[in-house]
PDB file of C-alpha atoms and ligand atoms in Angstrom:
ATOM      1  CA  UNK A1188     114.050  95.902  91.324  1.00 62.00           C
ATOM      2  CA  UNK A1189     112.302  99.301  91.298  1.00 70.00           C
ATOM      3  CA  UNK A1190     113.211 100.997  94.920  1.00 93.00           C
ATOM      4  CA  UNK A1191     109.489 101.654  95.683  1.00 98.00           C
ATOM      5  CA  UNK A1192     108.343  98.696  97.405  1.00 98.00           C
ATOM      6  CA  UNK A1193     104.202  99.307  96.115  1.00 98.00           C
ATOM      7  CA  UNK A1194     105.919  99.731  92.279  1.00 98.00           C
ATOM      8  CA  UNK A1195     108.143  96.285  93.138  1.00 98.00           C
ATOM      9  CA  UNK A1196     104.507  94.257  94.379  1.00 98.00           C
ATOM     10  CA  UNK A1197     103.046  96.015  90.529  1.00 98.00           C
ATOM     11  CA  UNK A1198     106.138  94.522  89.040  1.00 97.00           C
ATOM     12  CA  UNK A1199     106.059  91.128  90.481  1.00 97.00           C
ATOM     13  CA  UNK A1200     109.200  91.598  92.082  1.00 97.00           C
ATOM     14  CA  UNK A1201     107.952  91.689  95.522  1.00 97.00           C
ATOM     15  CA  UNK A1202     105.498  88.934  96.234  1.00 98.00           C
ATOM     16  CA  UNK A1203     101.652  89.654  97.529  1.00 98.00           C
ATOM     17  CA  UNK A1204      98.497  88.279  97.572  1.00 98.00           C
ATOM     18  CA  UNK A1205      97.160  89.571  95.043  1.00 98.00           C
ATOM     19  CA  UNK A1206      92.524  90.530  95.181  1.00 98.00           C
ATOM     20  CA  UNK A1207      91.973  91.794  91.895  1.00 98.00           C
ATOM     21  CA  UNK A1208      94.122  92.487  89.193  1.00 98.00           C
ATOM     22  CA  UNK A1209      93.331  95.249  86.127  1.00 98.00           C
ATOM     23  CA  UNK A1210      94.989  96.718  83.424  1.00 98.00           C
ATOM     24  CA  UNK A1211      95.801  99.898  85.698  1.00 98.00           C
ATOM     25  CA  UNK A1212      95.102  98.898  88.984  1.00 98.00           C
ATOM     26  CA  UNK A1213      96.402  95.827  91.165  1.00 98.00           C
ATOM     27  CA  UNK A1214      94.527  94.981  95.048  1.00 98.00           C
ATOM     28  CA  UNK A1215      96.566  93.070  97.143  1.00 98.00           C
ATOM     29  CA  UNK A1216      96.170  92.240 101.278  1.00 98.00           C
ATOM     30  CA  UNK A1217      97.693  93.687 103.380  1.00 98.00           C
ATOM     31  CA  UNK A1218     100.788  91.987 105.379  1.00 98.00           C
ATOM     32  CA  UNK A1219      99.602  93.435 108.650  1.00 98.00           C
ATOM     33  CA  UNK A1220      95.526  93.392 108.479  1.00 98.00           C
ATOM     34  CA  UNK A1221      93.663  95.501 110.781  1.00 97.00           C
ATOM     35  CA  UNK A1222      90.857  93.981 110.037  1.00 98.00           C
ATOM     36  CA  UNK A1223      89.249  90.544 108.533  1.00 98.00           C
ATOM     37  CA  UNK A1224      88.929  92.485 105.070  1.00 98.00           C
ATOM     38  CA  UNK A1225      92.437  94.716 104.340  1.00 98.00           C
ATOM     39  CA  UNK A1226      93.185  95.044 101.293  1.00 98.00           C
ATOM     40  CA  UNK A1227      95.646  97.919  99.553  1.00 99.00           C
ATOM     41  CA  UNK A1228      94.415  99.261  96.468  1.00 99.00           C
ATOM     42  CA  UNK A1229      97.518 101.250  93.915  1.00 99.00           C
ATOM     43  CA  UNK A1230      97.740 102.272  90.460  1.00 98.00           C
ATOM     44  CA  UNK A1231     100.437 100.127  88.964  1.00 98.00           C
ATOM     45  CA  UNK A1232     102.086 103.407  88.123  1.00 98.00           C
ATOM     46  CA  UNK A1233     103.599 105.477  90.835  1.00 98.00           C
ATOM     47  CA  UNK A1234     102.269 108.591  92.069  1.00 98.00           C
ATOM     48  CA  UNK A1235     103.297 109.551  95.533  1.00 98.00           C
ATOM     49  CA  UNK A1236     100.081 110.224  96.977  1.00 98.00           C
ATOM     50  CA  UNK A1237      96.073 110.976  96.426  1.00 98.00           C
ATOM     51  CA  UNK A1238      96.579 114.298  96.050  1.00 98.00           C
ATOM     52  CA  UNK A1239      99.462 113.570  93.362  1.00 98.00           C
ATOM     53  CA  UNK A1240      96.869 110.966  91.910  1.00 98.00           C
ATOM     54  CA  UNK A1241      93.888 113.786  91.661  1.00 98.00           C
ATOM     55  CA  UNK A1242      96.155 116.225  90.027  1.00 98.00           C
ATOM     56  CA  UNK A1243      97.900 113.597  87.740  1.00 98.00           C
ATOM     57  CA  UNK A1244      95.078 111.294  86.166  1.00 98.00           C
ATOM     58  CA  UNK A1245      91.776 112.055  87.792  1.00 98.00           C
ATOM     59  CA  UNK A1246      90.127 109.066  85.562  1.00 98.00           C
ATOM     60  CA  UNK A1247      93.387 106.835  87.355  1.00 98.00           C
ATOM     61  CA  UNK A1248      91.774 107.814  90.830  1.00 98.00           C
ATOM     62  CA  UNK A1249      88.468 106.881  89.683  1.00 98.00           C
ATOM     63  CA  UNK A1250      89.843 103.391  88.832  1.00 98.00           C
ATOM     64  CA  UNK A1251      91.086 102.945  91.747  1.00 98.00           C
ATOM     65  CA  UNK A1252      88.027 104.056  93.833  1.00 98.00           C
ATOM     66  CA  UNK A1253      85.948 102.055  91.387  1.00 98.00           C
ATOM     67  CA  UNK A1254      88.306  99.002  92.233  1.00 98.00           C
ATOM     68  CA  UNK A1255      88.161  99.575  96.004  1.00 98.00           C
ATOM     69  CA  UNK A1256      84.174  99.353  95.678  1.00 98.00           C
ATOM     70  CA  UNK A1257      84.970  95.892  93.610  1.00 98.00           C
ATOM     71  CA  UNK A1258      86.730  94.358  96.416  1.00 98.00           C
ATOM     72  CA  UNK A1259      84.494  95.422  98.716  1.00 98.00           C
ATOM     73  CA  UNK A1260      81.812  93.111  96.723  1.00 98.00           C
ATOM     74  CA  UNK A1261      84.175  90.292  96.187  1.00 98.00           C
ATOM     75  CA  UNK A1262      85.192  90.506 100.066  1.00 98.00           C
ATOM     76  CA  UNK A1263      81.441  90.081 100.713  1.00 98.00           C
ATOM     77  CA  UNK A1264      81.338  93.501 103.039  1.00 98.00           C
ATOM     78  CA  UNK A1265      80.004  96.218 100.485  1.00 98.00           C
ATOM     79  CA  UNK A1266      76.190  95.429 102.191  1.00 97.00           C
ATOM     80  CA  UNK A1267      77.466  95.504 105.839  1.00 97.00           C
ATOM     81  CA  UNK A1268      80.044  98.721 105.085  1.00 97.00           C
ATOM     82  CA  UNK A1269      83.815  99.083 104.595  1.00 98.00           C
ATOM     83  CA  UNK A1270      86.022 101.705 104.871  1.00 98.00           C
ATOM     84  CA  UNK A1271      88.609 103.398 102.306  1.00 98.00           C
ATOM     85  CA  UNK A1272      91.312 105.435 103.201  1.00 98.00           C
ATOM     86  CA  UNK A1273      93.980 107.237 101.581  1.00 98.00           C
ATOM     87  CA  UNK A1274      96.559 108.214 104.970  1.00 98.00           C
ATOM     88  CA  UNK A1275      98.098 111.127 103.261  1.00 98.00           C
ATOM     89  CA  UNK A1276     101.726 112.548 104.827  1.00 96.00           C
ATOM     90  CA  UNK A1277     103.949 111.658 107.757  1.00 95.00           C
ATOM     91  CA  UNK A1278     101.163 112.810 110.638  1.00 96.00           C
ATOM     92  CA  UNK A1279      98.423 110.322 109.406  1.00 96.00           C
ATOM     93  CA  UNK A1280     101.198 107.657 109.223  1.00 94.00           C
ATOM     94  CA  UNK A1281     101.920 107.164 105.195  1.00 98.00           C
ATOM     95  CA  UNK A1282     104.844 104.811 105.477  1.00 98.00           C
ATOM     96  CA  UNK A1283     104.910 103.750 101.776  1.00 98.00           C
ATOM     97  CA  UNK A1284     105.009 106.939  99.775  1.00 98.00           C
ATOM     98  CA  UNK A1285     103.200 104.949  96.767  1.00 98.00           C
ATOM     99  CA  UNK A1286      99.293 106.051  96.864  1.00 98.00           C
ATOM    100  CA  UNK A1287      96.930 103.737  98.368  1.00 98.00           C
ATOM    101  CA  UNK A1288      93.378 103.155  99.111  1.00 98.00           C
ATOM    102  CA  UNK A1289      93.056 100.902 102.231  1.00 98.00           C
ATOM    103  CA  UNK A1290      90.252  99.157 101.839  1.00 98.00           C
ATOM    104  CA  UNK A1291      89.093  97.372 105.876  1.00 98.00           C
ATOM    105  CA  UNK A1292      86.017  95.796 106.628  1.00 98.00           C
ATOM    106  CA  UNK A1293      84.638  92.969 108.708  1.00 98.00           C
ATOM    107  CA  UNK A1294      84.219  94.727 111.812  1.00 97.00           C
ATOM    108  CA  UNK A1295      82.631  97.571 113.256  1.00 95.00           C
ATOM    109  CA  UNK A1296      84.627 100.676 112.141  1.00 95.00           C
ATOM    110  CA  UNK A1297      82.948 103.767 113.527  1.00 92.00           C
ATOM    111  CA  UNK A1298      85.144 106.623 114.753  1.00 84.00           C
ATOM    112  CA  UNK A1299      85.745 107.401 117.424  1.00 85.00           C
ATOM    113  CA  UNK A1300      85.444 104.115 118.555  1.00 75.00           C
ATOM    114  CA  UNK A1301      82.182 102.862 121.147  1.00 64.00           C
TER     115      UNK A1301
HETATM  116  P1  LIG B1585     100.403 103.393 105.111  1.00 85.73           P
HETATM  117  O1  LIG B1585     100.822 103.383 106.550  1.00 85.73           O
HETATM  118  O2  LIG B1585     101.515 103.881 104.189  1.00 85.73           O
HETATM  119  O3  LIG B1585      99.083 104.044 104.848  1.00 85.73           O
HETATM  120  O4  LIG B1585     100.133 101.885 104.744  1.00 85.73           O
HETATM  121  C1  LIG B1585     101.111 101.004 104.319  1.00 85.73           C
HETATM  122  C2  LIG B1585     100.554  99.612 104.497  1.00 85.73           C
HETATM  123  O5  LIG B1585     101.356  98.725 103.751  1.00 85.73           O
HETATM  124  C3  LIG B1585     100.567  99.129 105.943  1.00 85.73           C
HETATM  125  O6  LIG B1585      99.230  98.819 106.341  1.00 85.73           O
HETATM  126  C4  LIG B1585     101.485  97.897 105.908  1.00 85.73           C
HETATM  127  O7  LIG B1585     101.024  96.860 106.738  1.00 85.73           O
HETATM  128  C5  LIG B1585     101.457  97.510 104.448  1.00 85.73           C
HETATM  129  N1  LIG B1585     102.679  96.885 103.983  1.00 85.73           N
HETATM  130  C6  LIG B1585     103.962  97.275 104.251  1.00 85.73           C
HETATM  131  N2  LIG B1585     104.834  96.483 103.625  1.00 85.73           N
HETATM  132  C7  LIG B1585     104.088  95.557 102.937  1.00 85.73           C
HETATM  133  C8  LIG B1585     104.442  94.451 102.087  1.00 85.73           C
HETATM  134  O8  LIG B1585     105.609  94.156 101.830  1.00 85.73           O
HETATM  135  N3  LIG B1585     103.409  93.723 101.572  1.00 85.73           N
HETATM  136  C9  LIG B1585     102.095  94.031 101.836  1.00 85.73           C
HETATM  137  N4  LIG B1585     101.168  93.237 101.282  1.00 85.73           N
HETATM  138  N5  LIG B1585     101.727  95.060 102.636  1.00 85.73           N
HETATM  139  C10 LIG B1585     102.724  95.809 103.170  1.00 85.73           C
HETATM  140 ZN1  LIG B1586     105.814 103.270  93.449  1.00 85.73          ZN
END
């Protein structure tokens, strides 16, 4: 089993739910949602970050933007708004070092809050 939990879910080694499923790109929810639509967006292959991702394959981070937009439409929120976000190092809170895209909707999401 690969040791990066994000490159296990890509292998089918871990199990998720999976939203949308491309040659490059898998969606999946998330196992703790913050919101009625959350749903992680990755590159099946691994690159530790979006910044990584950029450098790497810029037409790999399009994909997955492009992807995040598509489950935004197939989650039924891309009229109402969503939100996509890449947390990037240890002070925003990236836990799995596999990049990305959190895609929430559902709710109201403006920031700060009120
Ligand atoms: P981060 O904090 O790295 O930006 O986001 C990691 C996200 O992965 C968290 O929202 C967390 O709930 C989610 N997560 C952690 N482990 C698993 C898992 O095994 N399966 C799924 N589907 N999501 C996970
Ligand atoms: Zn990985």
């Amino acid at each position: 089993m690969p040791e990066c939990l994000f490159c296990a879910i890509a292998a089918e080694t871990v199990p998720a739910t999976r939203v949308l499923d491309t040659a490059r790109v898998l969606a999946f929810r998330d196992i703790d949602p913050q919101a009625p639509t959350h749903v992680l967006v990755i590159p099946k292959e691994h690159h530790p970050d979006v910044a990584a991702l950029a450098a790497a394959d810029a037409g790999l981070l399009h994909e997955v933007i492009t992807q995040a937009h598509q489950v935004a439409v197939a989650e039924g929120v891309s009229e109402e708004g969503y939100r996509v976000v890449f947390n990037t190092g240890p002070q925003a809170g990236q836990a799995v070092p596999h990049v990305h895209a959190h895609v929430l909707g559902g709710r109201s999401l403006t920031w700060p809050p009120g």
